[in-house]
Tab-separated table of C-alpha atoms and ligand atoms in Angstrom:
chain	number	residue	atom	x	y	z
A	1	UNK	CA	0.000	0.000	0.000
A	2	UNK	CA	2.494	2.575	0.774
A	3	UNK	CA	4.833	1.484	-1.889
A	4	UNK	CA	1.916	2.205	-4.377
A	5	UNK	CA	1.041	5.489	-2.556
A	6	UNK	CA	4.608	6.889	-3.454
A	7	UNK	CA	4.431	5.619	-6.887
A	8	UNK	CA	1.109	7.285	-7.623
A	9	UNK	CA	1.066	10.645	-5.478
A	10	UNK	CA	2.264	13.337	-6.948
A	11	UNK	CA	6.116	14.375	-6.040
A	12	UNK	CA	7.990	17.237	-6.464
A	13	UNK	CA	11.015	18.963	-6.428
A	14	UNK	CA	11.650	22.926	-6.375
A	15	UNK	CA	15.068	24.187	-7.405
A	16	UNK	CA	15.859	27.966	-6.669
A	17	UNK	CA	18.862	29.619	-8.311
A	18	UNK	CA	19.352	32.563	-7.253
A	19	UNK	CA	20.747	35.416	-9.275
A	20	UNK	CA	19.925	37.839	-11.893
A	21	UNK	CA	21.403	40.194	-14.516
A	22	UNK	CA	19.743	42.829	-12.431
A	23	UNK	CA	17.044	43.223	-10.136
A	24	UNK	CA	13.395	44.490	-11.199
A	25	UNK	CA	11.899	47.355	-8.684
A	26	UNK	CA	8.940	45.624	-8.284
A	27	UNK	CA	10.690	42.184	-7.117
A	28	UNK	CA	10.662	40.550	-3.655
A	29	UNK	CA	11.767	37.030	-4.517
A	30	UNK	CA	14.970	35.554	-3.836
A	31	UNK	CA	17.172	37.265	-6.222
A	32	UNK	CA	20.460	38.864	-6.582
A	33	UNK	CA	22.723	40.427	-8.949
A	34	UNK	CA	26.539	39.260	-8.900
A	35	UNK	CA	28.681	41.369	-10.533
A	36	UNK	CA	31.889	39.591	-9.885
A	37	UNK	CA	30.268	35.993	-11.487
A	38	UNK	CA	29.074	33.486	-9.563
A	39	UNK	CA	30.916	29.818	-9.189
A	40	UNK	CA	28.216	27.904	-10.962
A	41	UNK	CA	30.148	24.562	-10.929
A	42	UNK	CA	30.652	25.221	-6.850
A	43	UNK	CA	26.921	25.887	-6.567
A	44	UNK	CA	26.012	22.878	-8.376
A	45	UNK	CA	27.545	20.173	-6.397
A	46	UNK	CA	25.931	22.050	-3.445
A	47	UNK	CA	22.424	21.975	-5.070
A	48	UNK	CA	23.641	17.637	-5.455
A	49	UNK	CA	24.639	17.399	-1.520
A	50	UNK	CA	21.234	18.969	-0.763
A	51	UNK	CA	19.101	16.709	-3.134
A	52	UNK	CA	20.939	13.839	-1.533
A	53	UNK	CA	20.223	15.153	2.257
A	54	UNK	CA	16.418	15.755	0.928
A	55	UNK	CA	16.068	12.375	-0.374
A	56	UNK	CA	17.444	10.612	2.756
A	57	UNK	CA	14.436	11.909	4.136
A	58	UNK	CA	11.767	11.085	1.889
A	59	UNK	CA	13.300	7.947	0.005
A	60	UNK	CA	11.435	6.039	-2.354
A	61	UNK	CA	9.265	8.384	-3.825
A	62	UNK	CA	8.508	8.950	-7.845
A	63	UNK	CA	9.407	12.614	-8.932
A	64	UNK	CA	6.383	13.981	-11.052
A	65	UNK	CA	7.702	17.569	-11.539
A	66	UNK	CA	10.807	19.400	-11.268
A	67	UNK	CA	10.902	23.486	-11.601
A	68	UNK	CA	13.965	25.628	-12.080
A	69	UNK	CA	12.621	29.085	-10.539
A	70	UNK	CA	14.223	31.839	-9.370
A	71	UNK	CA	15.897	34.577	-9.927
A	72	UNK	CA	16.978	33.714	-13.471
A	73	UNK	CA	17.046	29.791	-14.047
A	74	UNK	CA	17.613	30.793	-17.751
A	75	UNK	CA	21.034	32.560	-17.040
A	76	UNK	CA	22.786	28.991	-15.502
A	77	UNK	CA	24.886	26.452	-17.840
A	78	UNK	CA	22.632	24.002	-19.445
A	79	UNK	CA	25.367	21.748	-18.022
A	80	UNK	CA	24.525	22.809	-14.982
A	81	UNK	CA	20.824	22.253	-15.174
A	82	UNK	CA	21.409	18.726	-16.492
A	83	UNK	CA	23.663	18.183	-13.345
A	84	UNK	CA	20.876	18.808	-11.313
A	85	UNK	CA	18.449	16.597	-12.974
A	86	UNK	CA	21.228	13.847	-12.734
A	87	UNK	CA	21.189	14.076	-9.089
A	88	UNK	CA	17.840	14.252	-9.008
A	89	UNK	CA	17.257	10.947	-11.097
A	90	UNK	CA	20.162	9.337	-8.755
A	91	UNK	CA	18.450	9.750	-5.457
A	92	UNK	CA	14.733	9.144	-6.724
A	93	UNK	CA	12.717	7.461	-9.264
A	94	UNK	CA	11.836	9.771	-11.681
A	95	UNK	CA	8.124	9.430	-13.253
A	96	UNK	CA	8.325	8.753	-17.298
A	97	UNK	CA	6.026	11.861	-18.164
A	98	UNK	CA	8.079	14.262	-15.720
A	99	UNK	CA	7.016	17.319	-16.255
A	100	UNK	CA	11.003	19.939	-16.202
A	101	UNK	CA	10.117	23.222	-16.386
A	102	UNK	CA	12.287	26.552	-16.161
A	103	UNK	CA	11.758	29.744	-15.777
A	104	UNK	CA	13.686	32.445	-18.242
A	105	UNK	CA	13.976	35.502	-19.233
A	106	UNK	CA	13.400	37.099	-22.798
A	107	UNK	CA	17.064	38.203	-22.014
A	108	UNK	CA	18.809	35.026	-21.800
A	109	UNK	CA	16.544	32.950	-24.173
A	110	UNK	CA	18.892	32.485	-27.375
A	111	UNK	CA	18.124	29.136	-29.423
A	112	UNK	CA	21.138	27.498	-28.836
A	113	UNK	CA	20.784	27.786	-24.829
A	114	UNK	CA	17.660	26.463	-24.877
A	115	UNK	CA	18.689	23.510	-27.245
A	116	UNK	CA	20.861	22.533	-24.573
A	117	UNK	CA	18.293	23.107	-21.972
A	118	UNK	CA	16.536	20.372	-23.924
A	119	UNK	CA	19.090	17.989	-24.183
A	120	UNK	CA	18.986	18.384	-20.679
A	121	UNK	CA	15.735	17.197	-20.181
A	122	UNK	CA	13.416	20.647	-19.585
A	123	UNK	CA	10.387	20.510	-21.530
A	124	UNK	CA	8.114	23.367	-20.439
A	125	UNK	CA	9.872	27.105	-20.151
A	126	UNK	CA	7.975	29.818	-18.648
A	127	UNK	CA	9.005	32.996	-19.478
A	128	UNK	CA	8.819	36.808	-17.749
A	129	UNK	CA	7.556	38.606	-20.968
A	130	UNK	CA	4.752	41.140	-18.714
A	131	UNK	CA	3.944	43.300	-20.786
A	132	UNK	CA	3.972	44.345	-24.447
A	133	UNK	CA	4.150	47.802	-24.202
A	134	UNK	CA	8.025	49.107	-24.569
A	135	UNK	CA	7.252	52.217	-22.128
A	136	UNK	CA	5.728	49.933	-19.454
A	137	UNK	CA	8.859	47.374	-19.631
A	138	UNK	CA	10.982	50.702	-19.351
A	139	UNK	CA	9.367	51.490	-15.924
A	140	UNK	CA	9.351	48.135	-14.649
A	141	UNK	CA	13.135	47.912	-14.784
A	142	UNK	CA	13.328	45.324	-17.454
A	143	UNK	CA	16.114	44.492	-19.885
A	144	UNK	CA	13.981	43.711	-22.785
A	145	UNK	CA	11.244	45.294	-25.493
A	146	UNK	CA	8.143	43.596	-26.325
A	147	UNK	CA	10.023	42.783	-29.723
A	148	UNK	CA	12.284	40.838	-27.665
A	149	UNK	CA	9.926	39.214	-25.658
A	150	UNK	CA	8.119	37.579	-28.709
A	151	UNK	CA	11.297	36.724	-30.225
A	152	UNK	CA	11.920	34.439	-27.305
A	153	UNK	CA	8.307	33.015	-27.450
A	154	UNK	CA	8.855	32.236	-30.369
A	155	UNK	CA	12.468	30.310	-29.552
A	156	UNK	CA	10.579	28.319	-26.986
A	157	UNK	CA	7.933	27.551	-29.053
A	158	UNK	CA	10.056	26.276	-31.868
A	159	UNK	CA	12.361	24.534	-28.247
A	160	UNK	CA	9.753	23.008	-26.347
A	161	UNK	CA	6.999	20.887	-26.081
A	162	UNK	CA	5.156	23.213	-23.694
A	163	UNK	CA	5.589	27.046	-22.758
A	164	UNK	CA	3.811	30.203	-20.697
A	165	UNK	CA	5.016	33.134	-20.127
A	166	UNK	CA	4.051	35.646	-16.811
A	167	UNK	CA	2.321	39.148	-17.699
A	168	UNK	CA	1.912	42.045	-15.362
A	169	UNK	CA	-1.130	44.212	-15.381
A	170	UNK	CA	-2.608	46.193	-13.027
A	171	UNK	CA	0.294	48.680	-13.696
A	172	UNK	CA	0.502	52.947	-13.904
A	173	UNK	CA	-1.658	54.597	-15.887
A	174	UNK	CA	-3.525	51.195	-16.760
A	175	UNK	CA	-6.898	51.468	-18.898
A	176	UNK	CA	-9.427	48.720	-19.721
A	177	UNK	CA	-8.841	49.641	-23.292
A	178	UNK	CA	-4.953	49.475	-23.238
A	179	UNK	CA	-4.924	46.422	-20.857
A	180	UNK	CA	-7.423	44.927	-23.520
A	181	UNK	CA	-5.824	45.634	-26.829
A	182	UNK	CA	-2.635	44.094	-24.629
A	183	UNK	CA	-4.035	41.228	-23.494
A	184	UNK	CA	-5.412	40.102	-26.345
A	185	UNK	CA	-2.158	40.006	-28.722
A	186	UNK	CA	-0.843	38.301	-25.626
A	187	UNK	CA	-3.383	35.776	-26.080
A	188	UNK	CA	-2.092	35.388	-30.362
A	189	UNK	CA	1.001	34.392	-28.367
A	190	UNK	CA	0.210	32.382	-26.109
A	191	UNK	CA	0.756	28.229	-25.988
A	192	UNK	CA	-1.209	26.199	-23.493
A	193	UNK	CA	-0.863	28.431	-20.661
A	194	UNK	CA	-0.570	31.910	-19.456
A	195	UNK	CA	0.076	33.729	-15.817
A	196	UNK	CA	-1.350	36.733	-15.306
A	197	UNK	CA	-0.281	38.718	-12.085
A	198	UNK	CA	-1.639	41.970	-10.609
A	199	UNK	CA	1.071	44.084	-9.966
A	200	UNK	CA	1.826	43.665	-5.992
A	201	UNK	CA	3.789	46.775	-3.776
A	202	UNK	CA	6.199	44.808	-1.624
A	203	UNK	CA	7.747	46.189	1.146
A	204	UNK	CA	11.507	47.109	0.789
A	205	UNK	CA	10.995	46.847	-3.201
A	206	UNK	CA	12.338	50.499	-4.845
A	207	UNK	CA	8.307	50.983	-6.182
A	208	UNK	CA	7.374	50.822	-2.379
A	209	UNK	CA	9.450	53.970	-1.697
A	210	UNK	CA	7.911	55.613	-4.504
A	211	UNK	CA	4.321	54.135	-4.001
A	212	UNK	CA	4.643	55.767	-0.778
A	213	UNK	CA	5.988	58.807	-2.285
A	214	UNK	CA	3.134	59.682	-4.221
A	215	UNK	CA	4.973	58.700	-7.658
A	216	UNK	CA	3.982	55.772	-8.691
A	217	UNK	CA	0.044	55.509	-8.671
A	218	UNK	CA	-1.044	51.792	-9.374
A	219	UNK	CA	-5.580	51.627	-10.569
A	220	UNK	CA	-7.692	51.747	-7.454
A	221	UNK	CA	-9.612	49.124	-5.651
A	222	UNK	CA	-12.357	49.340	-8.286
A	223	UNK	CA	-10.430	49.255	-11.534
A	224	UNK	CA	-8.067	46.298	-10.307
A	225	UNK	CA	-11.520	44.472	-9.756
A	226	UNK	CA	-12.714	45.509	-13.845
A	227	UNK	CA	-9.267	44.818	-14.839
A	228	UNK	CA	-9.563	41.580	-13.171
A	229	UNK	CA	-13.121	40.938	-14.858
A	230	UNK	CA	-11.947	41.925	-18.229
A	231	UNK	CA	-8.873	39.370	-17.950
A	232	UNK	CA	-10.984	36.661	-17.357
A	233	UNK	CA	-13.683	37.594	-19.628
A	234	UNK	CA	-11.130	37.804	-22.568
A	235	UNK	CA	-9.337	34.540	-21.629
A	236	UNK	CA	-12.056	32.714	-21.420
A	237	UNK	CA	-13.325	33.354	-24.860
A	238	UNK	CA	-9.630	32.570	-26.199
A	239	UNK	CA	-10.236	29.183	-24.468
A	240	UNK	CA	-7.753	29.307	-21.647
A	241	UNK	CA	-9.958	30.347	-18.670
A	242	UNK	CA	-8.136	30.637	-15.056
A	243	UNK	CA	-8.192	27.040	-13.388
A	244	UNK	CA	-6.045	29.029	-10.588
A	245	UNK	CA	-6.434	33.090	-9.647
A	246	UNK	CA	-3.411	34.395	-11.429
A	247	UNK	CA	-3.328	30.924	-13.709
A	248	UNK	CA	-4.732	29.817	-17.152
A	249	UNK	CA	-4.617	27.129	-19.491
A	250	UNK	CA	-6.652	24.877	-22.007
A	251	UNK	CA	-7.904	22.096	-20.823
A	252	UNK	CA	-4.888	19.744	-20.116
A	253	UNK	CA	-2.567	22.504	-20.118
A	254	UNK	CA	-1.901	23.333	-16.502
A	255	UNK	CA	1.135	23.609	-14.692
A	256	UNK	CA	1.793	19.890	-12.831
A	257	UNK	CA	4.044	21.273	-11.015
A	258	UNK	CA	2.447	24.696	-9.791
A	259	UNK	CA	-1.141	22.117	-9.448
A	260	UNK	CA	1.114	19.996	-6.379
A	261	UNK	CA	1.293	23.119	-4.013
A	262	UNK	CA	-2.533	23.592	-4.536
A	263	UNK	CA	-3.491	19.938	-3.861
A	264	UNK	CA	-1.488	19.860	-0.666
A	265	UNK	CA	0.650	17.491	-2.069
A	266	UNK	CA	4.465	17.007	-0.912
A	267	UNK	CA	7.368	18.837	-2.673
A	268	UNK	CA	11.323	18.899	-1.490
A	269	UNK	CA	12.442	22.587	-1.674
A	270	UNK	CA	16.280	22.922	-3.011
A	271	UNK	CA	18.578	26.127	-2.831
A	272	UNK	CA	18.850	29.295	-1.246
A	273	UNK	CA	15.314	30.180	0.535
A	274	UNK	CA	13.384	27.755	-1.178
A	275	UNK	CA	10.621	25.976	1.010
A	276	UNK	CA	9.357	22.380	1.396
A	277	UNK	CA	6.385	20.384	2.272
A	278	UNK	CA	7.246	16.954	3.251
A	279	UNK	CA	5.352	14.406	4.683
A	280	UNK	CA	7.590	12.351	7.400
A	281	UNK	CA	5.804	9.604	9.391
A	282	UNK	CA	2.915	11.022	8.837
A	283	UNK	CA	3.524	14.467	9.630
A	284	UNK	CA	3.757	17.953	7.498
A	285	UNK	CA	7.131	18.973	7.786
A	286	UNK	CA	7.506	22.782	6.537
A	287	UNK	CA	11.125	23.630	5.189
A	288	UNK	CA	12.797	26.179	4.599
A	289	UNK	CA	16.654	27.072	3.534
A	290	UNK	CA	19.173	30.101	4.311
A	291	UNK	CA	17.849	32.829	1.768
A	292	UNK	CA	21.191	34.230	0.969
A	293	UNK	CA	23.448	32.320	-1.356
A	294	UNK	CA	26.540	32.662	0.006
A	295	UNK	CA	25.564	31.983	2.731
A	296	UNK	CA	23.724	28.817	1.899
A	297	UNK	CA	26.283	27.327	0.266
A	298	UNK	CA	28.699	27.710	3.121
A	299	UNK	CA	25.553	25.600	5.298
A	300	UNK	CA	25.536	23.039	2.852
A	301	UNK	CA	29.282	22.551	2.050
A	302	UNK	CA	29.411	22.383	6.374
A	303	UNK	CA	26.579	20.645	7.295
A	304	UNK	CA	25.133	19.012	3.797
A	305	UNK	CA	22.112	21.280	3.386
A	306	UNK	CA	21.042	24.995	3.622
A	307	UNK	CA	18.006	24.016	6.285
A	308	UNK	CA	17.165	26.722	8.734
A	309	UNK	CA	13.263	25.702	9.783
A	310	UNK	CA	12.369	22.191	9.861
A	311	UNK	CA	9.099	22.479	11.761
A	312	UNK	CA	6.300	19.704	12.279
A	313	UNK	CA	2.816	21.258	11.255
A	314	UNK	CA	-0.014	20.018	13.551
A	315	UNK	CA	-2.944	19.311	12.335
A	316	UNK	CA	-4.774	22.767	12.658
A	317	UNK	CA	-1.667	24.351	10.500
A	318	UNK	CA	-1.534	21.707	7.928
A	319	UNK	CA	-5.595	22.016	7.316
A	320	UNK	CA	-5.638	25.754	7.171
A	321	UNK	CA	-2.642	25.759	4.776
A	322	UNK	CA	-4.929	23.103	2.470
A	323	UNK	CA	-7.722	25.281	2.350
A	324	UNK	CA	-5.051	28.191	1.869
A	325	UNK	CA	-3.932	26.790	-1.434
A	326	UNK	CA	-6.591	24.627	-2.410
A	327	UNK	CA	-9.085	27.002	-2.752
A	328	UNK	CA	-6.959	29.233	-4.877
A	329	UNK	CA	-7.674	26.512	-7.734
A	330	UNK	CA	-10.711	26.658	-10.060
A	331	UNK	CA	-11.952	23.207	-9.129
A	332	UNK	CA	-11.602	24.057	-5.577
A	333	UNK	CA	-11.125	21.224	-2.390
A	334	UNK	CA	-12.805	17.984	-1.496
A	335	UNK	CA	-13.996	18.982	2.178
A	336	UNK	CA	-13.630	15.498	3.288
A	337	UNK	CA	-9.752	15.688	2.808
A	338	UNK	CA	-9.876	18.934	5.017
A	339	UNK	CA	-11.401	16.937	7.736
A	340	UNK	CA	-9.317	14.168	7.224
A	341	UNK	CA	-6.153	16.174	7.867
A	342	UNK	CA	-7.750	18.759	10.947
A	343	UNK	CA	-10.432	15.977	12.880
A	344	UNK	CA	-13.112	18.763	12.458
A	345	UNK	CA	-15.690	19.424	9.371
A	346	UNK	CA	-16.157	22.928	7.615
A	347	UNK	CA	-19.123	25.233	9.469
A	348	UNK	CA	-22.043	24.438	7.495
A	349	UNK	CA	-23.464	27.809	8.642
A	350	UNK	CA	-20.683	29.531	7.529
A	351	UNK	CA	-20.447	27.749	3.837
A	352	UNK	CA	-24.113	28.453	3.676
A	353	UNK	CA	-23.864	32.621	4.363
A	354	UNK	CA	-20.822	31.981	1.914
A	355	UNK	CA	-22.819	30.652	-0.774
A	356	UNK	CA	-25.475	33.187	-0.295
A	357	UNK	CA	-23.165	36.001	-0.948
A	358	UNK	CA	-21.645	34.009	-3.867
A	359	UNK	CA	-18.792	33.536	-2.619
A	360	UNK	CA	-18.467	30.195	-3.044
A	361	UNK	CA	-20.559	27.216	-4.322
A	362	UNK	CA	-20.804	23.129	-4.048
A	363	UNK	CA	-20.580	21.307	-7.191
A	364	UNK	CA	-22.442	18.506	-8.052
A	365	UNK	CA	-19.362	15.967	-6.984
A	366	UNK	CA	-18.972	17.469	-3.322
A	367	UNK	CA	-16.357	19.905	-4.031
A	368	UNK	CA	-16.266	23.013	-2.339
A	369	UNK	CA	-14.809	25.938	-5.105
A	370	UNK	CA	-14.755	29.856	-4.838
A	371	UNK	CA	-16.376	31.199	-7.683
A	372	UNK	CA	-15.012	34.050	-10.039
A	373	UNK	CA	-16.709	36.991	-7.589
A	374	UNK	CA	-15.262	35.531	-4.738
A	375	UNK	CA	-11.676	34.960	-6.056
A	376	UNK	CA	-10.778	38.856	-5.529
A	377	UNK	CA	-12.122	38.058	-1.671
A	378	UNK	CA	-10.711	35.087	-1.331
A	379	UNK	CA	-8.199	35.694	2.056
A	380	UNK	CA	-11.473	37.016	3.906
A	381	UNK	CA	-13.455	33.776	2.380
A	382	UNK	CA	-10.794	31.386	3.760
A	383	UNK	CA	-10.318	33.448	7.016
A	384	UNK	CA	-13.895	33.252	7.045
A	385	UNK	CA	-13.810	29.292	6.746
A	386	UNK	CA	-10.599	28.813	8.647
A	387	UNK	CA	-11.735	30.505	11.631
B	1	LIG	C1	10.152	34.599	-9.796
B	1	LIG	S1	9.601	35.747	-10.937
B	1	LIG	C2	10.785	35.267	-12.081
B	1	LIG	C3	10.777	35.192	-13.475
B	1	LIG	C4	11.944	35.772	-14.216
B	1	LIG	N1	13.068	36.048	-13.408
B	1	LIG	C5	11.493	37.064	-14.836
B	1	LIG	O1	11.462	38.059	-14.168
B	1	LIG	O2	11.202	37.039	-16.019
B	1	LIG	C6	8.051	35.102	-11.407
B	1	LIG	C7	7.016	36.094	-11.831
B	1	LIG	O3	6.482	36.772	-10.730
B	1	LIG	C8	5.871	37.950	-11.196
B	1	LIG	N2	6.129	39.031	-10.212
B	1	LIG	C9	7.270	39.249	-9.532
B	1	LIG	N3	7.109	40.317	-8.693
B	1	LIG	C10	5.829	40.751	-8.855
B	1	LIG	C11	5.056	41.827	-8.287
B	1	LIG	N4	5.569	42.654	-7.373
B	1	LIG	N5	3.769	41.968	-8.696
B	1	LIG	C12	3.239	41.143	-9.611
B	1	LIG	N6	3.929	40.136	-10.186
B	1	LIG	C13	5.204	39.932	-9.824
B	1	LIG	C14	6.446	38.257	-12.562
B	1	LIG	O4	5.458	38.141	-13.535
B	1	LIG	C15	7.498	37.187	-12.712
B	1	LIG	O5	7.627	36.755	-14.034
B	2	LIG	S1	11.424	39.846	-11.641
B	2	LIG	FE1	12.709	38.163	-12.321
B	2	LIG	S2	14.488	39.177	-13.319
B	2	LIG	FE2	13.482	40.713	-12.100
B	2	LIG	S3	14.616	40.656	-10.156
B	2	LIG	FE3	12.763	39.361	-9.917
B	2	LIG	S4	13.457	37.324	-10.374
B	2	LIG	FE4	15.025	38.749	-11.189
């Protein structure tokens, strides 16, 4: 039984690198720009040490998905990349239909790269086009044009079997007609999936200073909900409606990877500040590694891996963080897994004042799903369930 458990359930494995050509002003993630180079070959046999230290925990099970994110995945050594995927394949059984996807960017897409990031074994690239508009690219710090964002679509097209790339909207000065006219030669682009983000102030992020400022002033509460209406409206008629808030695909299309986070399912986090969700003896175990690279290395060439939480969930946590995730997704949860992992049911009362406000709905099978009025509510719906 559990032998067949780790053959079937969905596994998989996060890989952060790092580092960047330059950072974006809008970006909080994990990044950093390394002017002096950075020891790639150095890194990767510390990447191998922690996939071995990983896998000594969780043994035996089959890796569904693998994801190069980052920082810039796209700027490392397809040597490098297929290192990782060797360890990786060494320590665990690696599913036949693995889904490998990385993350680039338009600036370090060139064909020849990405045939070797094929040869590697990647066969889905997402890439950071967001936006089309050369002025709007210009103030979000980017390297690129919209010329030279197509021109990589069109190299991972012609590279790989699958590809997405992330837009931005949301942004200065955005109208429903220019976010429109956008959008939709986006959509002439697009393969079998596209992620659509609102643009987010983050704290210590150089557009926080000047949000703050007065000087950068991103649409209101009430056009952020129309622009949010009018991105699903559009996708849906180009046949790739959201299965996830900031997700779309066809039908078949998703991300596998991005889908295991959602379902609660367990994935080993690898690199500087990536996080984990394992399940040990029947326990959630949240991980978490030393954000800063240098650092992290230094961890894992001392102790064999960049670990700095390594917490057991109890059952309250794990629950709430199911309904956290799970309810981002179009198809929504299966409340009887949410009792299964917290001993209690969801409030009927509350689902019910829920469902009057139209917040959420039960479909025919059981499921419990937010709908598309409730997704721009959805932290107050699942406060409102969690509590
Ligand atoms: C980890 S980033 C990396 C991708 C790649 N380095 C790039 O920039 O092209 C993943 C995506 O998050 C989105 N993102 C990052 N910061 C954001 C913010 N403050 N607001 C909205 N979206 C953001 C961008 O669309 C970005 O492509
Ligand atoms: S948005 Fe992408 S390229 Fe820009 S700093 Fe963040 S991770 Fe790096």
């Amino acid at each position: 039984m559990m032998l067949n458990m780790s053959l079937t359930t969905p596994f998989a494995v996060y890989v952060h690198w790092p580092f960047c050509l330059s950072k974006c002003p809008y970006c909080d993630f994990n990044s950093h720009v390394r002017h002096g180079g950075v020891d790639e070959a150095r890194f990767v046999r510390a990447y191998a040490t922690e996939i071995a230290a990983t896998a000594a925990r969780v043994p035996g099970r089959t890796v569904s998905s693998i994801f190069f994110g980052g920082g810039t995945p796209s700027l490392m050594q397809p040597a490098s990349v297929a290192a990782i995927l060797e360890a990786i394949a060494k320590h665990w059984r690696v599913a036949p239909d693995v889904e490998i996807t990385l993350e680039a960017n338009p600036t370090s897409v060139e064909a020849a790269r990405c045939r070797g990031f094929r040869a590697a074994g990647v066969n889905r690239v997402s890439l950071g086009v967001q936006s089309l508009d050369d002025a709007a690219l210009k103030e979000l710090g980017r390297l690129h044009s919209a010329q030279e964002a197509l021109d990589a679509v069109a190299i991972a097209r012609a590279n790989f079997e699958r590809y997405s790339f992330d837009l931005i909207y949301a942004r200065p000065r955005q109208s429903l007609e220019s976010w429109a006219a956008e959008l939709r030669r986006a959509l002439a682009h697009a393969g079998d999936h596209l992620s659509m983000y609102q643009l987010t102030i983050e704290p210590d992020t150089p557009f926080f200073g000047l949000h703050k400022a007065g000087k950068l002033v991103v649409p209101n509460e009430d056009l952020a909900r129309d622009l949010y209406d009018l991105t699903q409206a559009i996708c849906v008629k180009a046949g790739l409606p959201a299965y996830e808030i900031s997700n779309h695909a066809r039908p078949g299309g998703e991300c596998r990877h991005n889908l295991v986070y959602w379902r609660g399912h367990d994935y080993a986090g690898i690199g500087p500040g990536a996080h984990g969700r394992l399940t040990i003896d029947g326990r959630r175990v949240a991980t978490e590694t030393e954000k800063r690279p240098e650092s992290w290395l230094m961890r894992v060439e001392a102790a064999g891996s960049g670990l700095i939480v390594d917490e057991k969930l109890t059952a309250g946590e794990a629950a709430d963080e199911f309904l956290l995730m799970g309810l981002r997704l179009a198809e929504g949860i299966e409340p009887a897994r949410y009792t299964a992992l917290s001993g209690r049911t969801l409030d009927p009362k509350r689902i019910a004042v829920l469902r009057e406000e139209g917040a959420v709905e039960t479909t025919t099978d059981g499921r419990l799903r937010v709908t598309l009025s409730g997704f721009p509510i959805l932290d107050a719906v699942v406060a409102d369930l969690a509590a």
